[in-house]
PDB file of C-alpha atoms (C1' of nucleotides) and ligand atoms in Angstrom:
ATOM      1  CA  MET A   1      50.144 -11.197  19.587  1.00  0.00           C
ATOM      2  CA  THR A   2      46.674 -12.794  20.550  1.00  0.00           C
ATOM      3  CA  ALA A   3      45.561 -16.097  20.783  1.00  0.00           C
ATOM      4  CA  GLN A   4      44.151 -15.412  17.130  1.00  0.00           C
ATOM      5  CA  ARG A   5      46.999 -14.372  15.622  1.00  0.00           C
ATOM      6  CA  ARG A   6      48.804 -17.451  16.751  1.00  0.00           C
ATOM      7  CA  VAL A   7      45.798 -19.989  15.554  1.00  0.00           C
ATOM      8  CA  VAL A   8      45.943 -18.401  12.209  1.00  0.00           C
ATOM      9  CA  ALA A   9      50.050 -19.059  12.226  1.00  0.00           C
ATOM     10  CA  GLU A  10      49.292 -22.646  12.979  1.00  0.00           C
ATOM     11  CA  VAL A  11      46.724 -23.328  10.341  1.00  0.00           C
ATOM     12  CA  LEU A  12      49.143 -22.256   8.024  1.00  0.00           C
ATOM     13  CA  ASP A  13      51.990 -24.289   9.073  1.00  0.00           C
ATOM     14  CA  GLY A  14      52.768 -26.791   6.584  1.00  0.00           C
ATOM     15  CA  GLU A  15      54.051 -27.760   2.590  1.00  0.00           C
ATOM     16  CA  HIS A  16      52.177 -27.408  -0.165  1.00  0.00           C
ATOM     17  CA  VAL A  17      49.480 -25.610   1.855  1.00  0.00           C
ATOM     18  CA  HIS A  18      47.173 -23.505  -0.119  1.00  0.00           C
ATOM     19  CA  LEU A  19      44.121 -22.805   1.851  1.00  0.00           C
ATOM     20  CA  THR A  20      41.406 -20.423   1.434  1.00  0.00           C
ATOM     21  CA  ALA A  21      40.379 -17.972   4.082  1.00  0.00           C
ATOM     22  CA  ASP A  22      37.428 -19.663   4.656  1.00  0.00           C
ATOM     23  CA  GLU A  23      39.166 -22.886   4.915  1.00  0.00           C
ATOM     24  CA  VAL A  24      41.649 -21.377   7.077  1.00  0.00           C
ATOM     25  CA  HIS A  25      38.922 -19.918   9.101  1.00  0.00           C
ATOM     26  CA  ALA A  26      36.699 -23.197   9.270  1.00  0.00           C
ATOM     27  CA  GLN A  27      40.557 -25.150  10.693  1.00  0.00           C
ATOM     28  CA  ALA A  28      40.761 -21.989  12.891  1.00  0.00           C
ATOM     29  CA  VAL A  29      37.592 -22.360  14.789  1.00  0.00           C
ATOM     30  CA  THR A  30      38.581 -26.182  15.562  1.00  0.00           C
ATOM     31  CA  LYS A  31      41.376 -24.620  17.851  1.00  0.00           C
ATOM     32  CA  LEU A  32      39.726 -21.268  19.129  1.00  0.00           C
ATOM     33  CA  PRO A  33      35.607 -21.753  18.595  1.00  0.00           C
ATOM     34  CA  GLU A  34      34.908 -18.034  18.638  1.00  0.00           C
ATOM     35  CA  ILE A  35      37.181 -16.462  16.674  1.00  0.00           C
ATOM     36  CA  SER A  36      35.464 -14.387  13.579  1.00  0.00           C
ATOM     37  CA  ARG A  37      36.035 -14.425   9.547  1.00  0.00           C
ATOM     38  CA  ALA A  38      36.860 -10.902   9.673  1.00  0.00           C
ATOM     39  CA  THR A  39      40.056 -11.627  11.990  1.00  0.00           C
ATOM     40  CA  VAL A  40      41.245 -14.362   9.684  1.00  0.00           C
ATOM     41  CA  TYR A  41      41.020 -11.634   6.882  1.00  0.00           C
ATOM     42  CA  ASN A  42      42.599  -9.348   8.300  1.00  0.00           C
ATOM     43  CA  THR A  43      45.005 -11.420  10.167  1.00  0.00           C
ATOM     44  CA  LEU A  44      46.086 -13.250   6.601  1.00  0.00           C
ATOM     45  CA  GLY A  45      46.200  -9.858   5.023  1.00  0.00           C
ATOM     46  CA  GLU A  46      48.734  -8.345   7.399  1.00  0.00           C
ATOM     47  CA  LEU A  47      50.883 -11.985   6.798  1.00  0.00           C
ATOM     48  CA  VAL A  48      50.810 -10.696   3.344  1.00  0.00           C
ATOM     49  CA  SER A  49      51.573  -7.425   3.984  1.00  0.00           C
ATOM     50  CA  LEU A  50      54.563  -8.706   5.942  1.00  0.00           C
ATOM     51  CA  GLY A  51      55.720 -10.993   3.088  1.00  0.00           C
ATOM     52  CA  GLU A  52      55.621 -14.048   5.076  1.00  0.00           C
ATOM     53  CA  VAL A  53      52.316 -15.715   3.241  1.00  0.00           C
ATOM     54  CA  LEU A  54      51.709 -15.343  -0.270  1.00  0.00           C
ATOM     55  CA  GLU A  55      48.407 -14.878  -2.099  1.00  0.00           C
ATOM     56  CA  VAL A  56      48.015 -17.679  -4.648  1.00  0.00           C
ATOM     57  CA  ALA A  57      45.435 -16.933  -7.159  1.00  0.00           C
ATOM     58  CA  THR A  58      45.122 -19.922  -9.705  1.00  0.00           C
ATOM     59  CA  ASP A  59      41.200 -19.970 -10.462  1.00  0.00           C
ATOM     60  CA  LYS A  60      39.088 -17.317 -10.447  1.00  0.00           C
ATOM     61  CA  ARG A  61      37.579 -19.194  -6.779  1.00  0.00           C
ATOM     62  CA  ALA A  62      38.742 -17.734  -3.414  1.00  0.00           C
ATOM     63  CA  LYS A  63      42.062 -16.840  -3.256  1.00  0.00           C
ATOM     64  CA  ARG A  64      44.476 -19.039  -1.587  1.00  0.00           C
ATOM     65  CA  TYR A  65      47.085 -18.409   1.342  1.00  0.00           C
ATOM     66  CA  ASP A  66      50.861 -19.850   0.501  1.00  0.00           C
ATOM     67  CA  PRO A  67      53.050 -20.026   3.857  1.00  0.00           C
ATOM     68  CA  ASN A  68      55.656 -21.267   1.613  1.00  0.00           C
ATOM     69  CA  ALA A  69      56.983 -17.390   1.122  1.00  0.00           C
ATOM     70  CA  HIS A  70      60.592 -18.162   1.766  1.00  0.00           C
ATOM     71  CA  ARG A  71      62.066 -20.304  -0.957  1.00  0.00           C
ATOM     72  CA  PRO A  72      60.639 -18.655  -4.566  1.00  0.00           C
ATOM     73  CA  HIS A  73      58.175 -21.279  -6.641  1.00  0.00           C
ATOM     74  CA  HIS A  74      55.401 -22.061  -8.677  1.00  0.00           C
ATOM     75  CA  HIS A  75      52.334 -23.768  -8.777  1.00  0.00           C
ATOM     76  CA  LEU A  76      50.974 -26.932 -10.990  1.00  0.00           C
ATOM     77  CA  VAL A  77      47.387 -27.217 -10.315  1.00  0.00           C
ATOM     78  CA  CYS A  78      44.774 -29.740 -11.320  1.00  0.00           C
ATOM     79  CA  ALA A  79      41.917 -28.523 -13.692  1.00  0.00           C
ATOM     80  CA  GLN A  80      39.813 -30.901 -12.391  1.00  0.00           C
ATOM     81  CA  CYS A  81      39.987 -31.214  -8.617  1.00  0.00           C
ATOM     82  CA  GLY A  82      42.154 -28.258  -8.078  1.00  0.00           C
ATOM     83  CA  ALA A  83      44.949 -29.818  -6.011  1.00  0.00           C
ATOM     84  CA  ILE A  84      47.888 -27.794  -6.150  1.00  0.00           C
ATOM     85  CA  ARG A  85      51.683 -28.638  -5.766  1.00  0.00           C
ATOM     86  CA  ASP A  86      54.687 -26.099  -5.237  1.00  0.00           C
ATOM     87  CA  VAL A  87      57.373 -26.761  -8.625  1.00  0.00           C
ATOM     88  CA  HIS A  88      60.718 -25.802  -9.153  1.00  0.00           C
ATOM     89  CA  PRO A  89      61.399 -25.414 -12.845  1.00  0.00           C
ATOM     90  CA  THR A  90      64.544 -25.011 -14.484  1.00  0.00           C
ATOM     91  CA  GLY A  91      65.860 -21.813 -16.348  1.00  0.00           C
ATOM     92  CA  ASN A  92      64.822 -18.726 -16.038  1.00  0.00           C
ATOM     93  CA  PRO A  93      61.477 -16.988 -17.471  1.00  0.00           C
ATOM     94  CA  LEU A  94      62.490 -13.468 -17.221  1.00  0.00           C
ATOM     95  CA  ALA A  95      64.834 -13.922 -19.455  1.00  0.00           C
ATOM     96  CA  ASP A  96      62.986 -15.151 -22.315  1.00  0.00           C
ATOM     97  CA  LEU A  97      61.075 -12.198 -22.287  1.00  0.00           C
ATOM     98  CA  PRO A  98      63.002  -9.941 -24.752  1.00  0.00           C
ATOM     99  CA  ASP A  99      62.971  -6.546 -24.562  1.00  0.00           C
ATOM    100  CA  THR A 100      61.303  -5.797 -27.975  1.00  0.00           C
ATOM    101  CA  GLU A 101      58.574  -7.367 -26.017  1.00  0.00           C
ATOM    102  CA  ARG A 102      58.769  -5.476 -22.983  1.00  0.00           C
ATOM    103  CA  PHE A 103      56.198  -2.166 -24.221  1.00  0.00           C
ATOM    104  CA  GLY A 104      58.366   0.069 -21.857  1.00  0.00           C
ATOM    105  CA  PHE A 105      57.533  -1.843 -18.828  1.00  0.00           C
ATOM    106  CA  THR A 106      59.907  -2.471 -16.093  1.00  0.00           C
ATOM    107  CA  VAL A 107      59.573  -6.146 -15.385  1.00  0.00           C
ATOM    108  CA  SER A 108      59.994  -7.252 -11.987  1.00  0.00           C
ATOM    109  CA  ASP A 109      58.070 -10.412 -11.375  1.00  0.00           C
ATOM    110  CA  VAL A 110      57.058 -13.726 -13.161  1.00  0.00           C
ATOM    111  CA  GLU A 111      54.534 -15.904 -12.020  1.00  0.00           C
ATOM    112  CA  VAL A 112      53.804 -19.396 -13.821  1.00  0.00           C
ATOM    113  CA  THR A 113      51.139 -21.655 -13.818  1.00  0.00           C
ATOM    114  CA  TYR A 114      51.086 -25.478 -14.753  1.00  0.00           C
ATOM    115  CA  ARG A 115      48.224 -26.896 -15.430  1.00  0.00           C
ATOM    116  CA  GLY A 116      47.197 -31.068 -15.525  1.00  0.00           C
ATOM    117  CA  VAL A 117      45.421 -33.245 -14.420  1.00  0.00           C
ATOM    118  CA  CYS A 118      46.852 -34.884 -10.990  1.00  0.00           C
ATOM    119  CA  PRO A 119      46.841 -38.963 -11.076  1.00  0.00           C
ATOM    120  CA  ASN A 120      44.008 -39.108  -8.190  1.00  0.00           C
ATOM    121  CA  CYS A 121      41.787 -37.602 -11.048  1.00  0.00           C
ATOM    122  CA  ALA A 122      43.303 -39.554 -13.976  1.00  0.00           C
ATOM    123  CA  SER A 123      42.680 -42.936 -12.513  1.00  0.00           C
ATOM    124  CA  ALA A 124      39.006 -41.819 -11.758  1.00  0.00           C
TER     125      ALA A 124
ATOM    126  CA  MET B   1      22.782 -14.706 -34.892  1.00  0.00           C
ATOM    127  CA  THR B   2      21.305 -12.025 -32.825  1.00  0.00           C
ATOM    128  CA  ALA B   3      21.999  -8.060 -32.498  1.00  0.00           C
ATOM    129  CA  GLN B   4      22.644  -8.927 -29.227  1.00  0.00           C
ATOM    130  CA  ARG B   5      25.499 -11.462 -30.267  1.00  0.00           C
ATOM    131  CA  ARG B   6      26.857  -9.402 -33.330  1.00  0.00           C
ATOM    132  CA  VAL B   7      27.072  -6.358 -30.742  1.00  0.00           C
ATOM    133  CA  VAL B   8      29.134  -8.538 -27.991  1.00  0.00           C
ATOM    134  CA  ALA B   9      31.388  -9.455 -30.763  1.00  0.00           C
ATOM    135  CA  GLU B  10      32.217  -6.320 -32.325  1.00  0.00           C
ATOM    136  CA  VAL B  11      33.338  -4.784 -28.854  1.00  0.00           C
ATOM    137  CA  LEU B  12      35.901  -7.638 -28.713  1.00  0.00           C
ATOM    138  CA  ASP B  13      37.061  -6.794 -31.397  1.00  0.00           C
ATOM    139  CA  GLY B  14      40.581  -5.521 -31.704  1.00  0.00           C
ATOM    140  CA  GLU B  15      44.335  -6.277 -30.065  1.00  0.00           C
ATOM    141  CA  HIS B  16      45.737  -6.515 -26.252  1.00  0.00           C
ATOM    142  CA  VAL B  17      42.146  -5.863 -25.873  1.00  0.00           C
ATOM    143  CA  HIS B  18      41.124  -7.645 -22.348  1.00  0.00           C
ATOM    144  CA  LEU B  19      38.087  -6.196 -21.264  1.00  0.00           C
ATOM    145  CA  THR B  20      35.592  -7.205 -18.202  1.00  0.00           C
ATOM    146  CA  ALA B  21      32.436  -8.565 -18.041  1.00  0.00           C
ATOM    147  CA  ASP B  22      31.249  -5.047 -17.104  1.00  0.00           C
ATOM    148  CA  GLU B  23      33.284  -3.037 -19.309  1.00  0.00           C
ATOM    149  CA  VAL B  24      31.894  -5.545 -22.650  1.00  0.00           C
ATOM    150  CA  HIS B  25      28.265  -4.457 -21.290  1.00  0.00           C
ATOM    151  CA  ALA B  26      29.515  -0.975 -20.915  1.00  0.00           C
ATOM    152  CA  GLN B  27      30.271  -0.475 -24.261  1.00  0.00           C
ATOM    153  CA  ALA B  28      27.844  -2.626 -25.718  1.00  0.00           C
ATOM    154  CA  VAL B  29      24.966  -0.341 -24.045  1.00  0.00           C
ATOM    155  CA  THR B  30      26.048   2.434 -26.819  1.00  0.00           C
ATOM    156  CA  LYS B  31      25.378   0.449 -29.563  1.00  0.00           C
ATOM    157  CA  LEU B  32      22.443  -1.403 -28.056  1.00  0.00           C
ATOM    158  CA  PRO B  33      20.960   0.496 -25.351  1.00  0.00           C
ATOM    159  CA  GLU B  34      19.032  -2.423 -23.903  1.00  0.00           C
ATOM    160  CA  ILE B  35      21.424  -4.883 -23.961  1.00  0.00           C
ATOM    161  CA  SER B  36      21.142  -6.627 -20.499  1.00  0.00           C
ATOM    162  CA  ARG B  37      24.218  -8.163 -18.176  1.00  0.00           C
ATOM    163  CA  ALA B  38      22.756 -11.608 -18.308  1.00  0.00           C
ATOM    164  CA  THR B  39      22.947 -11.598 -22.120  1.00  0.00           C
ATOM    165  CA  VAL B  40      26.420 -10.191 -22.097  1.00  0.00           C
ATOM    166  CA  TYR B  41      27.445 -12.901 -19.484  1.00  0.00           C
ATOM    167  CA  ASN B  42      25.724 -15.704 -21.408  1.00  0.00           C
ATOM    168  CA  THR B  43      27.483 -14.694 -24.507  1.00  0.00           C
ATOM    169  CA  LEU B  44      30.780 -14.571 -23.611  1.00  0.00           C
ATOM    170  CA  GLY B  45      30.386 -18.034 -21.894  1.00  0.00           C
ATOM    171  CA  GLU B  46      29.182 -19.023 -25.394  1.00  0.00           C
ATOM    172  CA  LEU B  47      32.464 -17.108 -26.819  1.00  0.00           C
ATOM    173  CA  VAL B  48      34.717 -19.113 -24.332  1.00  0.00           C
ATOM    174  CA  SER B  49      32.934 -22.680 -24.878  1.00  0.00           C
ATOM    175  CA  LEU B  50      33.735 -22.158 -28.525  1.00  0.00           C
ATOM    176  CA  GLY B  51      37.709 -21.667 -27.719  1.00  0.00           C
ATOM    177  CA  GLU B  52      36.755 -17.950 -29.674  1.00  0.00           C
ATOM    178  CA  VAL B  53      37.635 -15.790 -26.891  1.00  0.00           C
ATOM    179  CA  LEU B  54      40.188 -16.373 -23.482  1.00  0.00           C
ATOM    180  CA  GLU B  55      39.185 -15.823 -20.215  1.00  0.00           C
ATOM    181  CA  VAL B  56      42.041 -14.094 -18.262  1.00  0.00           C
ATOM    182  CA  ALA B  57      42.636 -13.889 -14.585  1.00  0.00           C
ATOM    183  CA  THR B  58      45.345 -11.717 -14.001  1.00  0.00           C
ATOM    184  CA  ASP B  59      44.236 -10.553 -10.843  1.00  0.00           C
ATOM    185  CA  LYS B  60      41.705 -10.906  -8.246  1.00  0.00           C
ATOM    186  CA  ARG B  61      39.111  -8.389  -9.713  1.00  0.00           C
ATOM    187  CA  ALA B  62      36.947  -9.590 -12.164  1.00  0.00           C
ATOM    188  CA  LYS B  63      37.770 -11.994 -15.411  1.00  0.00           C
ATOM    189  CA  ARG B  64      38.931 -10.450 -18.549  1.00  0.00           C
ATOM    190  CA  TYR B  65      38.097 -11.367 -21.808  1.00  0.00           C
ATOM    191  CA  ASP B  66      40.093 -11.716 -24.789  1.00  0.00           C
ATOM    192  CA  PRO B  67      39.766 -12.538 -28.391  1.00  0.00           C
ATOM    193  CA  ASN B  68      43.675 -12.715 -29.183  1.00  0.00           C
ATOM    194  CA  ALA B  69      42.679 -16.998 -29.093  1.00  0.00           C
ATOM    195  CA  HIS B  70      44.304 -17.710 -32.081  1.00  0.00           C
ATOM    196  CA  ARG B  71      48.342 -17.030 -31.496  1.00  0.00           C
ATOM    197  CA  PRO B  72      48.730 -18.337 -27.720  1.00  0.00           C
ATOM    198  CA  HIS B  73      50.428 -15.931 -25.856  1.00  0.00           C
ATOM    199  CA  HIS B  74      51.078 -14.547 -22.213  1.00  0.00           C
ATOM    200  CA  HIS B  75      50.871 -11.704 -20.710  1.00  0.00           C
ATOM    201  CA  LEU B  76      52.650  -8.714 -18.948  1.00  0.00           C
ATOM    202  CA  VAL B  77      50.288  -6.612 -16.372  1.00  0.00           C
ATOM    203  CA  CYS B  78      51.232  -3.013 -14.632  1.00  0.00           C
ATOM    204  CA  ALA B  79      51.065  -3.708 -10.778  1.00  0.00           C
ATOM    205  CA  GLN B  80      49.902  -0.436 -10.375  1.00  0.00           C
ATOM    206  CA  CYS B  81      47.196   0.393 -13.191  1.00  0.00           C
ATOM    207  CA  GLY B  82      46.233  -2.947 -14.388  1.00  0.00           C
ATOM    208  CA  ALA B  83      47.303  -2.084 -17.963  1.00  0.00           C
ATOM    209  CA  ILE B  84      47.768  -5.503 -19.858  1.00  0.00           C
ATOM    210  CA  ARG B  85      50.083  -6.282 -23.001  1.00  0.00           C
ATOM    211  CA  ASP B  86      50.209  -9.560 -24.883  1.00  0.00           C
ATOM    212  CA  VAL B  87      53.194 -10.597 -25.146  1.00  0.00           C
ATOM    213  CA  HIS B  88      55.172 -13.693 -27.057  1.00  0.00           C
ATOM    214  CA  PRO B  89      58.372 -15.028 -25.060  1.00  0.00           C
ATOM    215  CA  THR B  90      60.956 -17.360 -26.243  1.00  0.00           C
ATOM    216  CA  GLY B  91      61.064 -20.502 -24.988  1.00  0.00           C
ATOM    217  CA  ASN B  92      58.835 -23.150 -23.654  1.00  0.00           C
ATOM    218  CA  PRO B  93      58.680 -23.168 -19.900  1.00  0.00           C
ATOM    219  CA  LEU B  94      56.716 -26.850 -20.056  1.00  0.00           C
ATOM    220  CA  ALA B  95      60.153 -27.855 -21.050  1.00  0.00           C
ATOM    221  CA  ASP B  96      61.603 -26.529 -17.661  1.00  0.00           C
ATOM    222  CA  LEU B  97      59.661 -28.832 -15.804  1.00  0.00           C
ATOM    223  CA  PRO B  98      61.903 -31.901 -15.002  1.00  0.00           C
ATOM    224  CA  ASP B  99      59.632 -35.267 -14.673  1.00  0.00           C
ATOM    225  CA  THR B 100      60.394 -35.386 -10.789  1.00  0.00           C
ATOM    226  CA  GLU B 101      58.788 -32.253 -10.517  1.00  0.00           C
ATOM    227  CA  ARG B 102      55.626 -33.033 -12.072  1.00  0.00           C
ATOM    228  CA  PHE B 103      53.962 -35.290  -8.936  1.00  0.00           C
ATOM    229  CA  GLY B 104      52.662 -37.841 -11.370  1.00  0.00           C
ATOM    230  CA  PHE B 105      50.619 -34.949 -13.294  1.00  0.00           C
ATOM    231  CA  THR B 106      49.493 -35.160 -17.053  1.00  0.00           C
ATOM    232  CA  VAL B 107      50.596 -31.358 -18.036  1.00  0.00           C
ATOM    233  CA  SER B 108      48.827 -30.120 -20.332  1.00  0.00           C
ATOM    234  CA  ASP B 109      49.588 -26.187 -20.327  1.00  0.00           C
ATOM    235  CA  VAL B 110      51.173 -23.611 -19.143  1.00  0.00           C
ATOM    236  CA  GLU B 111      50.509 -19.578 -18.427  1.00  0.00           C
ATOM    237  CA  VAL B 112      52.794 -16.960 -17.373  1.00  0.00           C
ATOM    238  CA  THR B 113      51.879 -13.677 -16.344  1.00  0.00           C
ATOM    239  CA  TYR B 114      54.912 -11.133 -15.871  1.00  0.00           C
ATOM    240  CA  ARG B 115      54.193  -8.108 -13.774  1.00  0.00           C
ATOM    241  CA  GLY B 116      56.143  -4.801 -13.584  1.00  0.00           C
ATOM    242  CA  VAL B 117      55.407  -1.139 -14.082  1.00  0.00           C
ATOM    243  CA  CYS B 118      54.255   0.521 -17.463  1.00  0.00           C
ATOM    244  CA  PRO B 119      56.000   3.564 -19.035  1.00  0.00           C
ATOM    245  CA  ASN B 120      53.050   5.645 -17.841  1.00  0.00           C
ATOM    246  CA  CYS B 121      52.719   4.708 -14.022  1.00  0.00           C
ATOM    247  CA  ALA B 122      56.782   4.972 -14.076  1.00  0.00           C
ATOM    248  CA  SER B 123      56.855   8.367 -15.185  1.00  0.00           C
ATOM    249  CA  ALA B 124      53.914   9.716 -12.822  1.00  0.00           C
TER     250      ALA B 124
ATOM    251  C1'  DT C   1      45.431  -1.905  38.633  1.00  0.00           C
ATOM    252  C1'  DC C   2      43.767   1.619  35.798  1.00  0.00           C
ATOM    253  C1'  DC C   3      44.648   3.233  31.218  1.00  0.00           C
ATOM    254  C1'  DT C   4      44.965   3.481  26.173  1.00  0.00           C
ATOM    255  C1'  DG C   5      45.109   1.918  21.456  1.00  0.00           C
ATOM    256  C1'  DC C   6      45.163  -1.870  19.039  1.00  0.00           C
ATOM    257  C1'  DA C   7      42.321  -5.976  18.029  1.00  0.00           C
ATOM    258  C1'  DT C   8      38.479  -8.500  17.498  1.00  0.00           C
ATOM    259  C1'  DT C   9      33.666  -8.920  16.640  1.00  0.00           C
ATOM    260  C1'  DG C  10      29.101  -9.935  13.754  1.00  0.00           C
ATOM    261  C1'  DG C  11      26.809  -7.629  10.726  1.00  0.00           C
ATOM    262  C1'  DA C  12      25.874  -4.887   6.739  1.00  0.00           C
ATOM    263  C1'  DT C  13      27.668  -3.825   2.009  1.00  0.00           C
ATOM    264  C1'  DT C  14      30.226  -4.251  -2.215  1.00  0.00           C
ATOM    265  C1'  DT C  15      31.666  -6.720  -6.312  1.00  0.00           C
ATOM    266  C1'  DA C  16      31.703 -10.545  -9.344  1.00  0.00           C
ATOM    267  C1'  DA C  17      28.909 -13.888 -11.099  1.00  0.00           C
ATOM    268  C1'  DT C  18      25.532 -16.830 -11.465  1.00  0.00           C
ATOM    269  C1'  DC C  19      20.288 -18.604 -11.537  1.00  0.00           C
ATOM    270  C1'  DC C  20      15.734 -18.679 -13.228  1.00  0.00           C
ATOM    271  C1'  DA C  21      10.952 -17.590 -14.955  1.00  0.00           C
ATOM    272  C1'  DA C  22       9.178 -14.455 -17.816  1.00  0.00           C
ATOM    273  C1'  DA C  23       8.630 -12.320 -21.925  1.00  0.00           C
ATOM    274  C1'  DT C  24      10.405 -11.884 -26.412  1.00  0.00           C
ATOM    275  C1'  DC C  25      12.347 -12.847 -30.612  1.00  0.00           C
ATOM    276  C1'  DA C  26      14.047 -15.338 -34.649  1.00  0.00           C
ATOM    277  C1'  DA C  27      13.792 -18.959 -38.211  1.00  0.00           C
ATOM    278  C1'  DT C  28      10.948 -22.282 -40.001  1.00  0.00           C
ATOM    279  C1'  DC C  29       7.171 -23.801 -41.990  1.00  0.00           C
ATOM    280  C1'  DA C  30       2.414 -23.907 -44.052  1.00  0.00           C
TER     281       DA C  30
ATOM    282  C1'  DT D   1       2.544 -13.663 -45.082  1.00  0.00           C
ATOM    283  C1'  DG D   2       1.220 -15.745 -40.594  1.00  0.00           C
ATOM    284  C1'  DA D   3       1.851 -19.266 -37.253  1.00  0.00           C
ATOM    285  C1'  DT D   4       4.512 -21.774 -34.279  1.00  0.00           C
ATOM    286  C1'  DT D   5       8.173 -22.970 -31.186  1.00  0.00           C
ATOM    287  C1'  DG D   6      12.269 -23.523 -29.222  1.00  0.00           C
ATOM    288  C1'  DA D   7      16.246 -20.597 -28.559  1.00  0.00           C
ATOM    289  C1'  DT D   8      17.345 -16.054 -26.448  1.00  0.00           C
ATOM    290  C1'  DT D   9      16.613 -11.971 -23.524  1.00  0.00           C
ATOM    291  C1'  DT D  10      15.410  -9.684 -19.497  1.00  0.00           C
ATOM    292  C1'  DG D  11      15.338  -7.976 -14.723  1.00  0.00           C
ATOM    293  C1'  DG D  12      15.473  -9.332 -10.182  1.00  0.00           C
ATOM    294  C1'  DA D  13      16.668 -12.510  -7.133  1.00  0.00           C
ATOM    295  C1'  DT D  14      20.862 -15.166  -5.624  1.00  0.00           C
ATOM    296  C1'  DT D  15      24.861 -16.800  -3.926  1.00  0.00           C
ATOM    297  C1'  DA D  16      29.964 -16.493  -3.035  1.00  0.00           C
ATOM    298  C1'  DA D  17      34.290 -13.696  -1.589  1.00  0.00           C
ATOM    299  C1'  DA D  18      36.124 -10.260   0.338  1.00  0.00           C
ATOM    300  C1'  DT D  19      35.713  -5.756   2.318  1.00  0.00           C
ATOM    301  C1'  DC D  20      33.953  -2.085   5.476  1.00  0.00           C
ATOM    302  C1'  DC D  21      32.466  -0.170  10.151  1.00  0.00           C
ATOM    303  C1'  DA D  22      31.159   1.003  14.511  1.00  0.00           C
ATOM    304  C1'  DA D  23      30.850  -1.286  19.066  1.00  0.00           C
ATOM    305  C1'  DT D  24      33.263  -4.126  22.187  1.00  0.00           C
ATOM    306  C1'  DG D  25      37.294  -6.329  24.240  1.00  0.00           C
ATOM    307  C1'  DC D  26      41.449  -7.092  25.685  1.00  0.00           C
ATOM    308  C1'  DA D  27      46.775  -7.167  25.941  1.00  0.00           C
ATOM    309  C1'  DG D  28      50.306  -4.635  27.808  1.00  0.00           C
ATOM    310  C1'  DG D  29      52.801  -0.257  29.515  1.00  0.00           C
ATOM    311  C1'  DA D  30      52.378   3.273  33.544  1.00  0.00           C
TER     312       DA D  30
HETATM  313 MN1   MN E 201      53.026 -22.633  -3.198  1.00  0.00          MN
HETATM  314 MN1   MN E 202      45.762 -11.217 -24.269  1.00  0.00          MN
HETATM  315 ZN1   ZN E 203      43.068 -33.884  -9.518  1.00  0.00          ZN
HETATM  316 ZN1   ZN E 204      50.556   1.482 -15.279  1.00  0.00          ZN
END
DNA sequence: TCCTGCATTGGATTTAATCCAAATCAATCA
DNA sequence: TGATTGATTTGGATTAAATCCAATGCAGGA
């Protein structure tokens, strides 16, 4: 356990946190000025391998890192400003995919992304 | 209508087609040797604006272009080889997101990506 | 304290995509 | 048909995200 890894973990702590690697680096630098981007990328990659952090790709910009790996959830994204909220829909989308629509795949996971406009952007 | 646009449209014709811009360019070159990447990007961008082609981002590699914009559908992706199939699940995921989980957003769209292993990769 | 192997660093590299100014071309009109 | 012109195409430069890599640094055990 190094100071760098501790700082990355600290930055990722919280709810509805979905930061890019660069944002993580920017915040990490304020606590440990000489931490490098490479180390942030390395550490994030390890946390993802360990299953402690999830990669979220809600758009085609930079990947985002999600510390909420404990409880499975989906995402609600503002199409205008990119704000992301964790959501927990009812129902099981896996059950909604009939065998005839599985093409012989072994389906193990499903990812749901809701899109819309957040209250902030709607009022502007 | 130019020869370049016609060729891009031809390459995108078909079912379960989800090509990257580079793959579109590679196929276009066989029909029109001097077509440039910039033109392929320009044309794809226009087709997307016109709503005739959809951008699909099933992984964090290159965007894929989907000519099946007529009938709304979702995707089933092989986690190993990246193969993509169009799927039409039953049920309406929008109905599964309660008001209490909408955080004041106006939700207009939902995107569902199933992940698994295709029969090809499973037998290998 | 000294080793040793893992971690960190900064810079170079890769990949996807975008930008841009110059050259080219398609379509209209005389 | 030939000239005009505004849109299209082109290739190269640029940007952004991520990865790679060799050299250096350092944590933790002997
Ligand atoms: Mn999340
Ligand atoms: Mn499709
Ligand atoms: Zn917003
Ligand atoms: Zn496969």
